[in-house]
Coordinates of C-alpha atoms in Angstrom, one line a residue:
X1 CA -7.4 8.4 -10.8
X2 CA -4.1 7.8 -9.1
X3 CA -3.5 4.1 -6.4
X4 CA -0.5 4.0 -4.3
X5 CA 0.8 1.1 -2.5
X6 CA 3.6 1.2 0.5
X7 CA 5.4 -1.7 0.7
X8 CA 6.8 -1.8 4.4
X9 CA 10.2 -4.1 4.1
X10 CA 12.8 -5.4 6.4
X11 CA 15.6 -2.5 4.8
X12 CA 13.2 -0.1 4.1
X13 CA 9.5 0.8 2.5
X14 CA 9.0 1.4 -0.7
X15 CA 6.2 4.0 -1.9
X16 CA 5.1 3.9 -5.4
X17 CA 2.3 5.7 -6.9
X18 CA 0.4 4.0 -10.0
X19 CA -1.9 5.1 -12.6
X20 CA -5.4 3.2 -13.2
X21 CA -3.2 1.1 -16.0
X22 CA -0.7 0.1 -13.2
X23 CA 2.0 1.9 -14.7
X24 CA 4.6 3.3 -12.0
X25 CA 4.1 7.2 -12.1
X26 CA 6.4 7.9 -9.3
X27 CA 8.5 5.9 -6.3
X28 CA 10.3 6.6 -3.5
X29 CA 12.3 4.8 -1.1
X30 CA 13.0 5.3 2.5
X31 CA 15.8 3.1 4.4
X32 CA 15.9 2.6 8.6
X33 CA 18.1 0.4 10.9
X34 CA 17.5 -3.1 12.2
X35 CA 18.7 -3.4 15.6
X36 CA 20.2 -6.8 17.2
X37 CA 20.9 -6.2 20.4
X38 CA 21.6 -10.0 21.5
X39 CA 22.4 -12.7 19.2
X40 CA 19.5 -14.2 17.3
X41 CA 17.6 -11.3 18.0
X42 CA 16.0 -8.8 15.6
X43 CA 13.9 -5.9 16.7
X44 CA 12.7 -2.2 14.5
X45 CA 11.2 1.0 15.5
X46 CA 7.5 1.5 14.6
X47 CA 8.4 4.9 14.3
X48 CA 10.7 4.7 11.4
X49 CA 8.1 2.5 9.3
X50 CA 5.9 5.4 9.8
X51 CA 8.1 8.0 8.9
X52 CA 9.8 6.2 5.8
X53 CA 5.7 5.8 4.5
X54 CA 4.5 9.0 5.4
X55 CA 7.8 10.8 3.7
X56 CA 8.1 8.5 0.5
X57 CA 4.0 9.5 0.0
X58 CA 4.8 12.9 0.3
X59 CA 7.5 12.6 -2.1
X60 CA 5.6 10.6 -5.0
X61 CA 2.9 12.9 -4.5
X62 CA 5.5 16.3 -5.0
X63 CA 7.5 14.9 -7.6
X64 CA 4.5 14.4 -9.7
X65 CA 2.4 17.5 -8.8
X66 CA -0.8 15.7 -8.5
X67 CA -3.7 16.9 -6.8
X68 CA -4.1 14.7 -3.5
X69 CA -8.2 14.4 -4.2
X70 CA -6.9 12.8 -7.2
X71 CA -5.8 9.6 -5.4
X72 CA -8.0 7.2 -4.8
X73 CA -6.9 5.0 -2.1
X74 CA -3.8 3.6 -0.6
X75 CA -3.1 0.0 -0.2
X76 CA -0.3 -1.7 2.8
X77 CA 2.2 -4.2 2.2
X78 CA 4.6 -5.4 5.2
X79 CA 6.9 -7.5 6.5
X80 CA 4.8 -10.2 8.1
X81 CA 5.0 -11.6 11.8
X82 CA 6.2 -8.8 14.0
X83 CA 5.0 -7.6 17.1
X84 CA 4.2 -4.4 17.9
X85 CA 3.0 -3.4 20.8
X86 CA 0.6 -0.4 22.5
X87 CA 0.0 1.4 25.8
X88 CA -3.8 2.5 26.5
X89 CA -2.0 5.7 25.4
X90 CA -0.9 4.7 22.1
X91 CA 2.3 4.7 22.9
X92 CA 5.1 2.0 21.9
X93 CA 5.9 -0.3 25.0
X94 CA 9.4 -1.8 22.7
X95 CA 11.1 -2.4 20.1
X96 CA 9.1 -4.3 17.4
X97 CA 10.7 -8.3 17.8
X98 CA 10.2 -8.4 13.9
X99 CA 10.1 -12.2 11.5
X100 CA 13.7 -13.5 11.5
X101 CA 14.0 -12.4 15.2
X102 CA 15.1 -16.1 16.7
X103 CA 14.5 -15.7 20.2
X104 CA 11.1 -17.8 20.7
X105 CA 12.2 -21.3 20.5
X106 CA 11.0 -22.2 24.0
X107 CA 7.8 -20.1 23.5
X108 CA 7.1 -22.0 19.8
X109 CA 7.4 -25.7 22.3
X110 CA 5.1 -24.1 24.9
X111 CA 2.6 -23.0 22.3
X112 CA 2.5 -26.4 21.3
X113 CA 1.8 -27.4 24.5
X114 CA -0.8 -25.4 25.7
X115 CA -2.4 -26.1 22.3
X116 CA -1.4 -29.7 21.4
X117 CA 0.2 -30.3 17.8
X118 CA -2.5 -31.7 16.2
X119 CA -4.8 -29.0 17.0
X120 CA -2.5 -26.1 16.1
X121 CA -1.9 -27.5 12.8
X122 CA -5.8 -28.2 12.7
X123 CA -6.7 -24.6 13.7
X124 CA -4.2 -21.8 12.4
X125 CA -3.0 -24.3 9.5
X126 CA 1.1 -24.2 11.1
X127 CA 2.9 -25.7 13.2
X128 CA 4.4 -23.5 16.3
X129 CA 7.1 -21.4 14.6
X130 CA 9.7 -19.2 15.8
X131 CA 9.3 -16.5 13.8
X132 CA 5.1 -16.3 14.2
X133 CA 3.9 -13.8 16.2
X134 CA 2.0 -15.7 18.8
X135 CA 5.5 -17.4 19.9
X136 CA 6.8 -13.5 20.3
X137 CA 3.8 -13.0 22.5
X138 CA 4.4 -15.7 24.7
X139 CA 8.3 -14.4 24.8
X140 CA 7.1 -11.0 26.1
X141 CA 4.7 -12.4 29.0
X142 CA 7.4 -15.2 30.0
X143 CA 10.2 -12.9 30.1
X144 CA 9.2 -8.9 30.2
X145 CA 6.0 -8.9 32.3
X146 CA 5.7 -5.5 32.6
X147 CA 5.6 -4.8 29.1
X148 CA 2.9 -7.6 28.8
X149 CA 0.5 -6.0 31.1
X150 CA 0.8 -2.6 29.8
X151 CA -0.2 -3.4 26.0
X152 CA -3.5 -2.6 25.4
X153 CA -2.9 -3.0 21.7
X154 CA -1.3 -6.1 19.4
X155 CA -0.9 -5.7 15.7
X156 CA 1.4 -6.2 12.8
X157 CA 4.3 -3.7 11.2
X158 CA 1.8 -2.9 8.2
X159 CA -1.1 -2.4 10.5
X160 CA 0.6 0.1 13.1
X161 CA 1.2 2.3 9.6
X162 CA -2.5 1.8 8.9
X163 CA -3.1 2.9 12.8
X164 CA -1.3 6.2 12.2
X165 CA -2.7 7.0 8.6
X166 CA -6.4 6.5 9.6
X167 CA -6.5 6.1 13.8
X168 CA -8.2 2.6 13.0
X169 CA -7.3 -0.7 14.9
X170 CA -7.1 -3.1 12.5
X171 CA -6.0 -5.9 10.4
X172 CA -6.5 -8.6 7.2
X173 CA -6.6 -12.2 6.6
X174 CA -3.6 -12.6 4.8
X175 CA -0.9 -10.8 7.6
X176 CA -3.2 -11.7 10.6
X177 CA -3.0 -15.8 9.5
X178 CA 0.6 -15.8 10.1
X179 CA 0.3 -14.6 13.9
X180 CA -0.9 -18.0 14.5
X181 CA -4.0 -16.3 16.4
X182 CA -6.5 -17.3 13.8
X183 CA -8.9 -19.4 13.0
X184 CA -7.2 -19.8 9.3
X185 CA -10.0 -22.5 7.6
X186 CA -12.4 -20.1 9.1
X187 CA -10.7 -16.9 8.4
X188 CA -11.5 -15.0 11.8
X189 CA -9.6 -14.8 15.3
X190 CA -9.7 -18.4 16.8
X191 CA -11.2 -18.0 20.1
X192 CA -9.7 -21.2 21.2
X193 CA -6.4 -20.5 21.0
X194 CA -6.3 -17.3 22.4
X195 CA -8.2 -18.5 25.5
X196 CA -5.2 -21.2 25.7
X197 CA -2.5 -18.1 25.1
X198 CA -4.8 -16.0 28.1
X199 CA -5.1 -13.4 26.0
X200 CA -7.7 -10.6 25.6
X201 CA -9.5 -10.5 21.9
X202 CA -10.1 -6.7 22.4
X203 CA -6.4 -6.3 22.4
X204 CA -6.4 -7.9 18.5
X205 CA -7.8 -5.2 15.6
X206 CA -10.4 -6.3 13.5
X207 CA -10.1 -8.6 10.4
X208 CA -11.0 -7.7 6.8
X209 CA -10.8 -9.1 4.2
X210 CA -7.8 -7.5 1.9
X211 CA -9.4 -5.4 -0.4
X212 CA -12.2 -4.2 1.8
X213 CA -12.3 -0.9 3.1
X214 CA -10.6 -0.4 6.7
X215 CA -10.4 3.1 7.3
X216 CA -10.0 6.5 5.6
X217 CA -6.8 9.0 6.1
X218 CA -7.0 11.3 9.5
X219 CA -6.6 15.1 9.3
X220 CA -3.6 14.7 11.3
X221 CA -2.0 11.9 8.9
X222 CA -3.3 14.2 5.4
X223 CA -0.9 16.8 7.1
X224 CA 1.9 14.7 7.4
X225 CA 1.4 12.6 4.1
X226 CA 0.2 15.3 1.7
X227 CA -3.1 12.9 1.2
X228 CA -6.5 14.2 1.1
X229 CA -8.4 13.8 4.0
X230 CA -10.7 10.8 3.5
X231 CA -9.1 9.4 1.4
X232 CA -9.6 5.4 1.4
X233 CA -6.5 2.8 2.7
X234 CA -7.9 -0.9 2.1
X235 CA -6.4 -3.7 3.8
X236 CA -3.4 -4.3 1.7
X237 CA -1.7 -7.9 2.4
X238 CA 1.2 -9.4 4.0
X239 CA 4.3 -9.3 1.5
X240 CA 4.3 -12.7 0.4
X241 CA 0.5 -12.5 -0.8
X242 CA 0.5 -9.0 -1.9
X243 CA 4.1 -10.0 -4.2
X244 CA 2.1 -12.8 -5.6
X245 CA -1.0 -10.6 -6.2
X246 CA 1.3 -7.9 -8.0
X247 CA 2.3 -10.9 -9.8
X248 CA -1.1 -12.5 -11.1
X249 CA -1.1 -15.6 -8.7
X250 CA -4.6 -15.1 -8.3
X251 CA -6.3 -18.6 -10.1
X252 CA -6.4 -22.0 -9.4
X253 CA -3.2 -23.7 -10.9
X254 CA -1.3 -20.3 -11.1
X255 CA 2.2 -20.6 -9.4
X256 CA 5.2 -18.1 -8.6
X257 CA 8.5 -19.3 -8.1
X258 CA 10.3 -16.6 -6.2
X259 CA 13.8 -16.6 -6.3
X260 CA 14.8 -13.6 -3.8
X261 CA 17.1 -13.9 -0.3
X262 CA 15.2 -16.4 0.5
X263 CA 13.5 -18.9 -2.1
X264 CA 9.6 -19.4 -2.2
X265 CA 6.9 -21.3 -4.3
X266 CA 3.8 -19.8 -3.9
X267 CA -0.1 -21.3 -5.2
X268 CA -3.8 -20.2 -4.8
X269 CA -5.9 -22.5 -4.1
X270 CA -10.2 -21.6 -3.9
X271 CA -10.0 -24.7 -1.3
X272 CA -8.0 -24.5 1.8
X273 CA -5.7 -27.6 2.1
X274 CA -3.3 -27.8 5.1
X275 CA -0.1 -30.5 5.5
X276 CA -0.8 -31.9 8.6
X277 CA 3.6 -32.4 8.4
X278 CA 3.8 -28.8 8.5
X279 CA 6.3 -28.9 5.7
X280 CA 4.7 -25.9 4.0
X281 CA 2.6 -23.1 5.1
X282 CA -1.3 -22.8 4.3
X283 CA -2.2 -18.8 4.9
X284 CA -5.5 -16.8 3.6
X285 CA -4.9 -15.1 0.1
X286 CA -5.7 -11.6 -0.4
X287 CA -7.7 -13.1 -3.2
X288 CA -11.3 -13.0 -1.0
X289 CA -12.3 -16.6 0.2
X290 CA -9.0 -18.2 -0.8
X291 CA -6.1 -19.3 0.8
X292 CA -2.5 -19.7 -0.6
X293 CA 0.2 -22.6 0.2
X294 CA 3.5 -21.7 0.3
X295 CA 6.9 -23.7 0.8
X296 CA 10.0 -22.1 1.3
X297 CA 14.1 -22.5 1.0
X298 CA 15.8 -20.3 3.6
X299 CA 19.1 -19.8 1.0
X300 CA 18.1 -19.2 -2.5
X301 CA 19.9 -15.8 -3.5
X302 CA 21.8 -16.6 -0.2
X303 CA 23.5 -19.3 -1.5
X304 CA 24.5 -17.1 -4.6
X305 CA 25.9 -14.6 -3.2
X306 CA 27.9 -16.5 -0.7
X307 CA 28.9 -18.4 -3.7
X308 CA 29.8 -15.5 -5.7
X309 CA 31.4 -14.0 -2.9
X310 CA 33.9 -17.0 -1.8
X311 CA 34.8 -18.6 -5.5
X312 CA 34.6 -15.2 -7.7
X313 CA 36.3 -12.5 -6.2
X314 CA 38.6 -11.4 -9.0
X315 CA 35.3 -11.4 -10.8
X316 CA 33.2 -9.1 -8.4
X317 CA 36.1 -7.1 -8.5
X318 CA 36.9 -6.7 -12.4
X319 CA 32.6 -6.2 -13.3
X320 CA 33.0 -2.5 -13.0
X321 CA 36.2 -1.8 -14.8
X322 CA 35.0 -4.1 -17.9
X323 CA 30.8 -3.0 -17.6
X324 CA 29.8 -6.1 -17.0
X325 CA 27.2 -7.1 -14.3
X326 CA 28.8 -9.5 -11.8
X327 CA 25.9 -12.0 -11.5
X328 CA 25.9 -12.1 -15.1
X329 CA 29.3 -12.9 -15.5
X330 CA 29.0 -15.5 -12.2
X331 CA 25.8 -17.1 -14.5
X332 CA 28.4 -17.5 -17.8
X333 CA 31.1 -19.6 -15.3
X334 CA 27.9 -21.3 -14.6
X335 CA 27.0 -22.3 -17.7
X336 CA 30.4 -23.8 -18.9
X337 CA 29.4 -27.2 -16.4
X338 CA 27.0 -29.9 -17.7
X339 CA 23.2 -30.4 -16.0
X340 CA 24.8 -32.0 -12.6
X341 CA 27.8 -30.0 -12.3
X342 CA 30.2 -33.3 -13.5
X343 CA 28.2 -35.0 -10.3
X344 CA 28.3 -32.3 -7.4
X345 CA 25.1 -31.6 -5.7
X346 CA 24.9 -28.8 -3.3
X347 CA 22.1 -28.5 -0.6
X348 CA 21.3 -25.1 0.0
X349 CA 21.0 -25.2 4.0
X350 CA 23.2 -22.6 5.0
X351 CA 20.6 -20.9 7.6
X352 CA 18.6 -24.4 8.2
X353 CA 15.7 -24.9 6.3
X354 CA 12.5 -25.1 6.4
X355 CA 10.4 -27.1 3.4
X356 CA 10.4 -29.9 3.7
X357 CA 12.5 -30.9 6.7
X358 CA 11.3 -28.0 9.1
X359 CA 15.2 -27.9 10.3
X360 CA 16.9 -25.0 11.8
X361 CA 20.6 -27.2 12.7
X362 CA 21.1 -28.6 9.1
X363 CA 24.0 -26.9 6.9
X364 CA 25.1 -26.6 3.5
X365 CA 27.0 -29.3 2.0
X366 CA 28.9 -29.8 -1.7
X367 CA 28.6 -33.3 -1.7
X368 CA 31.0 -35.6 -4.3
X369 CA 33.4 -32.8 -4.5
X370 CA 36.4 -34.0 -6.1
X371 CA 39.7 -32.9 -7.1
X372 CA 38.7 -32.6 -10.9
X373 CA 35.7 -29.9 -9.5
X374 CA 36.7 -26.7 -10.6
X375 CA 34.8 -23.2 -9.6
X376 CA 32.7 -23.4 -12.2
X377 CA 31.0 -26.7 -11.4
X378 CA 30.6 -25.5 -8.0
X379 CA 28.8 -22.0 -9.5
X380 CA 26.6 -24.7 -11.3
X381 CA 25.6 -26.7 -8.6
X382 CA 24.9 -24.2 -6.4
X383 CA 21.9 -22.6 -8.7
X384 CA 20.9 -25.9 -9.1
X385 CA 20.7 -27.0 -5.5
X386 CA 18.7 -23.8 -5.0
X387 CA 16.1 -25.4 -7.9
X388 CA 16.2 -28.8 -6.4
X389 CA 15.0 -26.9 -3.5
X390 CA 11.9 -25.2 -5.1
X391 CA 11.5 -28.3 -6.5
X392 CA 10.9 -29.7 -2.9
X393 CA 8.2 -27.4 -2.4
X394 CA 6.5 -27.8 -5.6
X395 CA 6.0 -31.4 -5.8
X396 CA 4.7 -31.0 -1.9
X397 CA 2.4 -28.2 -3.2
X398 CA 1.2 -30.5 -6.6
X399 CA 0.4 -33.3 -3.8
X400 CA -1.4 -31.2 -1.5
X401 CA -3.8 -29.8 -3.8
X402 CA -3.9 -32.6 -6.4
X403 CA -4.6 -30.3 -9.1
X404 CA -3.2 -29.6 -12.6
X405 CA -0.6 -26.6 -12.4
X406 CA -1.1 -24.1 -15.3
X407 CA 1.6 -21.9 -15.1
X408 CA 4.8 -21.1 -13.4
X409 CA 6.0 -17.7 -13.0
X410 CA 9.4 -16.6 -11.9
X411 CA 10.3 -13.8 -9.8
X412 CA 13.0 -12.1 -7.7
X413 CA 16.1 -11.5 -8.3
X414 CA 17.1 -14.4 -9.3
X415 CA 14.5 -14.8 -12.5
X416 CA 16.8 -11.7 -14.3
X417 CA 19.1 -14.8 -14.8
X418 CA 18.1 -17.0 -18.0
X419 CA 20.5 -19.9 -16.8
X420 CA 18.6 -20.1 -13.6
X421 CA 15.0 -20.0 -15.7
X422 CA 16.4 -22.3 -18.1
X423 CA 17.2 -24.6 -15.1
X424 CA 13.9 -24.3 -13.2
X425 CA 11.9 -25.0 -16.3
X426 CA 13.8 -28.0 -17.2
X427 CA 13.6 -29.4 -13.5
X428 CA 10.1 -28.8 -12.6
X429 CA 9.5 -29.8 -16.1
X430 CA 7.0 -27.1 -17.3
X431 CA 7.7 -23.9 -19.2
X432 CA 8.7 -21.0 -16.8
X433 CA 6.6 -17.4 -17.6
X434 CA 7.7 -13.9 -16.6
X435 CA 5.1 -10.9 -16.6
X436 CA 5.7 -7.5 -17.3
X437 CA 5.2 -6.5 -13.4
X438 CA 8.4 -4.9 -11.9
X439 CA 6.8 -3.1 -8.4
X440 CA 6.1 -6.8 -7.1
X441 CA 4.2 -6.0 -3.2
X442 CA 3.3 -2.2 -4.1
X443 CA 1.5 -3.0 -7.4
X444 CA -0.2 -6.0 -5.6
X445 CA -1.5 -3.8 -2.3
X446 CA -2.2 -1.2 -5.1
X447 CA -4.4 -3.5 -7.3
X448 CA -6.4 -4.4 -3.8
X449 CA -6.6 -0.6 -3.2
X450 CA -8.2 0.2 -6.8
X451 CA -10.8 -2.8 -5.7
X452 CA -11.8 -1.2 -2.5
X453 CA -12.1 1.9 -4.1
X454 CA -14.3 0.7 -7.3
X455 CA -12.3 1.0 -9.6
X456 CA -12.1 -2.8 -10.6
X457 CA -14.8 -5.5 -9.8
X458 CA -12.3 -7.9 -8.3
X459 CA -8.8 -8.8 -7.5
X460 CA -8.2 -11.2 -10.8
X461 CA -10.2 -8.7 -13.4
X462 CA -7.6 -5.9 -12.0
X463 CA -4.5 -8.1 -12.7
X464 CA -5.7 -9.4 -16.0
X465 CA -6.3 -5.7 -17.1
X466 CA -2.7 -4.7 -15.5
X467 CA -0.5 -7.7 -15.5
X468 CA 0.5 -9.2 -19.2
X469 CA 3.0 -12.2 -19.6
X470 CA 6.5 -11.0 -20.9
X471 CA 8.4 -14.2 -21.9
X472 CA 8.3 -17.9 -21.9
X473 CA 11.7 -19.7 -21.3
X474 CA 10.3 -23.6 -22.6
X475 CA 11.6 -26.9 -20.9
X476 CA 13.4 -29.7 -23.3
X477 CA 12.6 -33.0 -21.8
X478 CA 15.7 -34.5 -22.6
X479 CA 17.3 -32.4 -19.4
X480 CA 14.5 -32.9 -17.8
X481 CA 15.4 -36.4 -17.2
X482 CA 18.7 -35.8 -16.9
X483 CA 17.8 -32.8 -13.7
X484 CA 15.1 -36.2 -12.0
X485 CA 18.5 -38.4 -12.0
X486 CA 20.8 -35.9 -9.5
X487 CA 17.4 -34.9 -7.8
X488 CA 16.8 -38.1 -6.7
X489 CA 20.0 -38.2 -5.3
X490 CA 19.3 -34.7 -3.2
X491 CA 16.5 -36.0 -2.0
X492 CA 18.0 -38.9 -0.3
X493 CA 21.0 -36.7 1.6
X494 CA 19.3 -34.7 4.1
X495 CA 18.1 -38.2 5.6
X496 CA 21.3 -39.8 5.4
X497 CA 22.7 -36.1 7.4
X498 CA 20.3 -35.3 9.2
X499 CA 21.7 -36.7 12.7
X500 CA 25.2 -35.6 11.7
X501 CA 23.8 -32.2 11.2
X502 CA 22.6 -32.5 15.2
X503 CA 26.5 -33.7 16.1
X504 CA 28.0 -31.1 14.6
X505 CA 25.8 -28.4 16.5
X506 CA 27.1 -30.0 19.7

C-alpha cells in the first residue's frame, strides 16, 4: 500500500507519494502567487491551493503508474492561521488574509479586550497575535461587513483542500489551536470565546484529532485527482507539527531545532504547560492527547541570506563558475573567526521578534563592531546570533516543562551546514542529531495518514519504524563555556535597546 501527504506551503504545495517504509516514490510540486495588495498585507487564492494539490496528486500517481485503489489514504499539511472564508453556496467571499498578513494589530488589542489577557492566555494557551486567525476575523467584521455576514463557512488553507477532496467541513487540533478559537488545555472549540467574538459555532468545522479519519475522497474530487473514490484523507496537521512529526518529535524530551526562514525550537510534551508571558506558543500536537511548545526567531535563514547577500557578493557570484555551493563557501569565511566573532554579537531582529520579547519594532544590531572586524567575523556572528536565539527559546522551553531533554534534532536549511550544528551543539550544550527524513510536513501528514488507515498502531510506532537517526555532531564543553560568556552578553542587549528600538520607529 501507497500514503501520500500534500504539504500546502506559502510558495507552493508539495505532493509526495510514500511507500509503507516511508520511502519517497514520487513528488511533485506546484507553485501560485501571494498577493499584497497594501502594505503589510498578505492574502492567496483558495483556488490555486486546490489546484496545485489536486494536479501534483495526479502527477505522483501518473509518473509512477500505480493503481489509485492502491493508496491508502492521504494526509494534509498547511500553512497555519489563514482565513478562508464561504458563502452558503460554497463559494469564496475573498482572498484568503493568510499567517504573515500584518493587518490585525487593532483587532489582536480588541481581542484582548473583549476577552481579558489573562483569560486568553488561560483558555487558547496565546496571547492575541496578529497573525492568528481569530484577530483576521475580527478584521473582516470591523472593516468589510458584508463579507462578514455572508460567510457561512470559517476554516483553515489545509481544511478548504480537505473540503474539496471529500465535501466534509472540517478540521484538527493541531491547525484549529492556532485560530485562537479553541479551548487548547481542553482540545475542543472554546465556547467562551467565541460567545465574546459573537460568532456562530456552526460556522467552525468539526475537530479531530490528527490521525483520525475525517472524510473519504468525493466522486467529483477522484476525477480531478486520479484517487479512488473512497479513499481515506485523515486530518493531517498544521506545518509546524506535521514537520516535527516527519521528524520524530513525537516523546517526551525529543526536540527539533529548526533552522529554516524563520528559526523554531519545537518539544512534545504528554502534559500541556502554557507561559502565562506568552513568550512561546503552547498548541495541540498531532501526537493524540499531547500538546507541543514552540518558541520562535523571526530571522534565522533570514539573517543569512541578508548576510550573504550584503558582505559576499563576489562570492554568490563566483559559486557557479568554480562548482562550489555559495552557503558553503559563506560557512568556510565563517569558520576562519573564533567562538565570539573577536567580540561581535549580532541580534537577529531584522523583522521583530517574537521569543522571548514578543516585539514586532525591535531591529537587528552588530554590536561592538570595530574597525579591526572584518567580513568574516561578521559571517560568524551572524550564525551565531541566530543560535543565541534558539537558545532563547530552549532554555524558556527546559523551564516550562522542567523536564530532562533527550535529544536535539536539527532541521531546515540551515542543519545542511556543519558549522552551524557544530555551533548549536556547543551552545545549547548537548549533542545535535539529524535523521534520515528529507520530506519533512509530507512524510509527517503521511505517517498520520497510514495511522488512520491501519496501517501503524500509533503516531510514534510509525516514526520509529520510518524515521532512523543519520548523524551525531557532539558538543566539547570547553566552547561551551566559552558560547555562555557572549550569550550572557546577548541576553542583556535587547533590555538595554528596547526603548531605543521604539524611538527609532518614530
Amino acid at each position: 500500500m501507497f500514503l501520500i501527504g500534500c504539504d500546502i506551503g506559502t510558495s507552493g504545495t508539495k505532493t509526495v507519494l510514500f511507500d509503507e517504509a516511508g520511502n519517497t516514490v514520487a513528488s511533485a510540486l506546484r507553485e501560485y502567487p501571494l498577493y499584497q495588495p497594501k502594505n503589510g498585507w498578505a492574502e492567496q487564492d483558495p483556488r490555486d491551493w486546490w489546484k496545485a494539490c489536486a494536479e501534483g496528486i495526479k502527477e505522483v500517481i501518473l509518473k509512477t503508474e500505480i493503481k489509485p485503489e492502491a493508496i491508502a489514504a492521504v494526509g494534509l499539511s498547511g500553512q497555519m492561521h489563514g482565513l478562508v472564508m464561504l458563502d452558503k453556496n460554497d463559494e469564496i467571499i475573498r482572498p484568503s488574509i493568510i499567517w504573515c498578513d500584518q493587518r490585525t494589530g487593532e483587532a489582536a488589542e480588541h481581542l484582548t479586550d473583549l476577552v481579558g489577557k489573562e483569560e486568553l492566555v488561560k483558555i487558547t494557551a496565546n496571547p492575541a497575535m496578529t497573525g492568528f486567525t481569530a484577530s483576521k476575523i475580527l478584521w473582516v467584521k470591523e472593516n468589510e461587513p458584508e463579507n462578514f455576514e455572508k460567510c457561512a463557512k470559517f476554516m483553515l488553507p489545509k481544511d478548504y483542500v480537505r473540503y474539496m477532496l471529500t465535501g466534509e467541513f472540517a478540521t484538527e487540533v493541531s491547525d484549529a489551536s492556532g485560530m485562537q478559537l479553541m479551548d487548547v488545555p481542553g482540545r475542543c472549540w472554546s465556547k467562551k470565546i467565541i460567545a465574546k467574538l459573537e460568532l456562530d459555532e456552526s460556522k467552525l468545522g468539526r475537530i479531530y484529532e490528527s490521525c483520525e479519519v475525517t472524510g473519504k475522497v468525493s466522486e467529483k474530487a477522484a476525477r480531478e485527482t486520479g484517487l479512488a473514490p473512497g479513499t481515506v484523507v485523515v486530518g493531517g496537521a498544521g506545518d509546524q507539527a506535521a514537520g516535527a512529526v516527519g521528524n520524530g518529535i513525537v516523546r517526551e524530551g525529543v526536540i527539533s531545532a529548526t533552522i529554516g526562514t524563520s528559526g523554531v525550537v519545537f518539544a512534545h510534551t504528554d502534559n500541556i504547560s502554557i507561559d502565562p508571558k506568552g513568550r512561546v506558543h503552547t498548541l495541540c500536537h498531532a501526537v493524540p492527547g499531547a500538546w507541543h511548545i514552540m518558541g520562535v526567531t523571526q530571522a534565522a535563514a533570514l539573517s543569512f541570506n541578508w548576510m550573504r547577500d550584503s558582505f559576499f557578493p563576489d562570492i554568490v557570484s563566483a559559486s557557479k563558475a568554480i562548482g562550489r555551493d555559495k552557503n558553503a563557501l559563506i560557512d568556510e569565511a565563517a569558520a576562519k573567526s573564533p567562538i565570539g566573532a573577536n567580540g561581535l554579537i549580532y541580534l537577529p531582529y531584522l523583522m521583530g521578534e517574537r521569543t522571548p520579547h514578543l516585539d514586532p519594532d525591535c531591529r537587528g544590531v552588530l554590536f561592538g563592531l570595530s574597525a579591526m572586524h572584518q567580513r568574516n567575523d561578521i559571517a560568524r556572528s551572524v550564525l551565531e546570533g541566530v543560535v543565541f536565539s534558539l537558545c532563547d527559546c530552549l532554555n524558556i522551553i527546559r523551564d516550562m516543562t522542567g523536564s530532562e531533554i533527550g535529544k536535539i534534532f536539527a532541521s531546515g536549511g540551515g542543519a545542511v551546514s556543519p558549522l552551524w550544528r557544530k555551533m548549536m551543539a556547543d551552545a545549547f550544550g548537548a549533542p545535535i542529531y539529524r535523521n534520515n527524513s528529507k520530506e519533512g510536513g509530507a512524510l509527517g501528514v503521511a505517517i498520520l495518514a497510514g495511522v488512520g488507515a491501519g496501517l501503524y498502531k500509533s503516531v510514534p510506532e510509525a516514526c520509529d519504524a520510518l524515521i532512523s537517526e543519520k548523524d551525531i555532531t557532539a558538543n566539547e564543553e570547553e566552547n561551551t563555556a566559552r558560547y555562555a560568556k557572549y550569550y550572557n552578553i546577548y541576553t542583556h542587549l535587547y533590555d538595554s535597546l528596547r526603548d531605543d528600538f521604539k524611538l527609532l520607529k518614530q
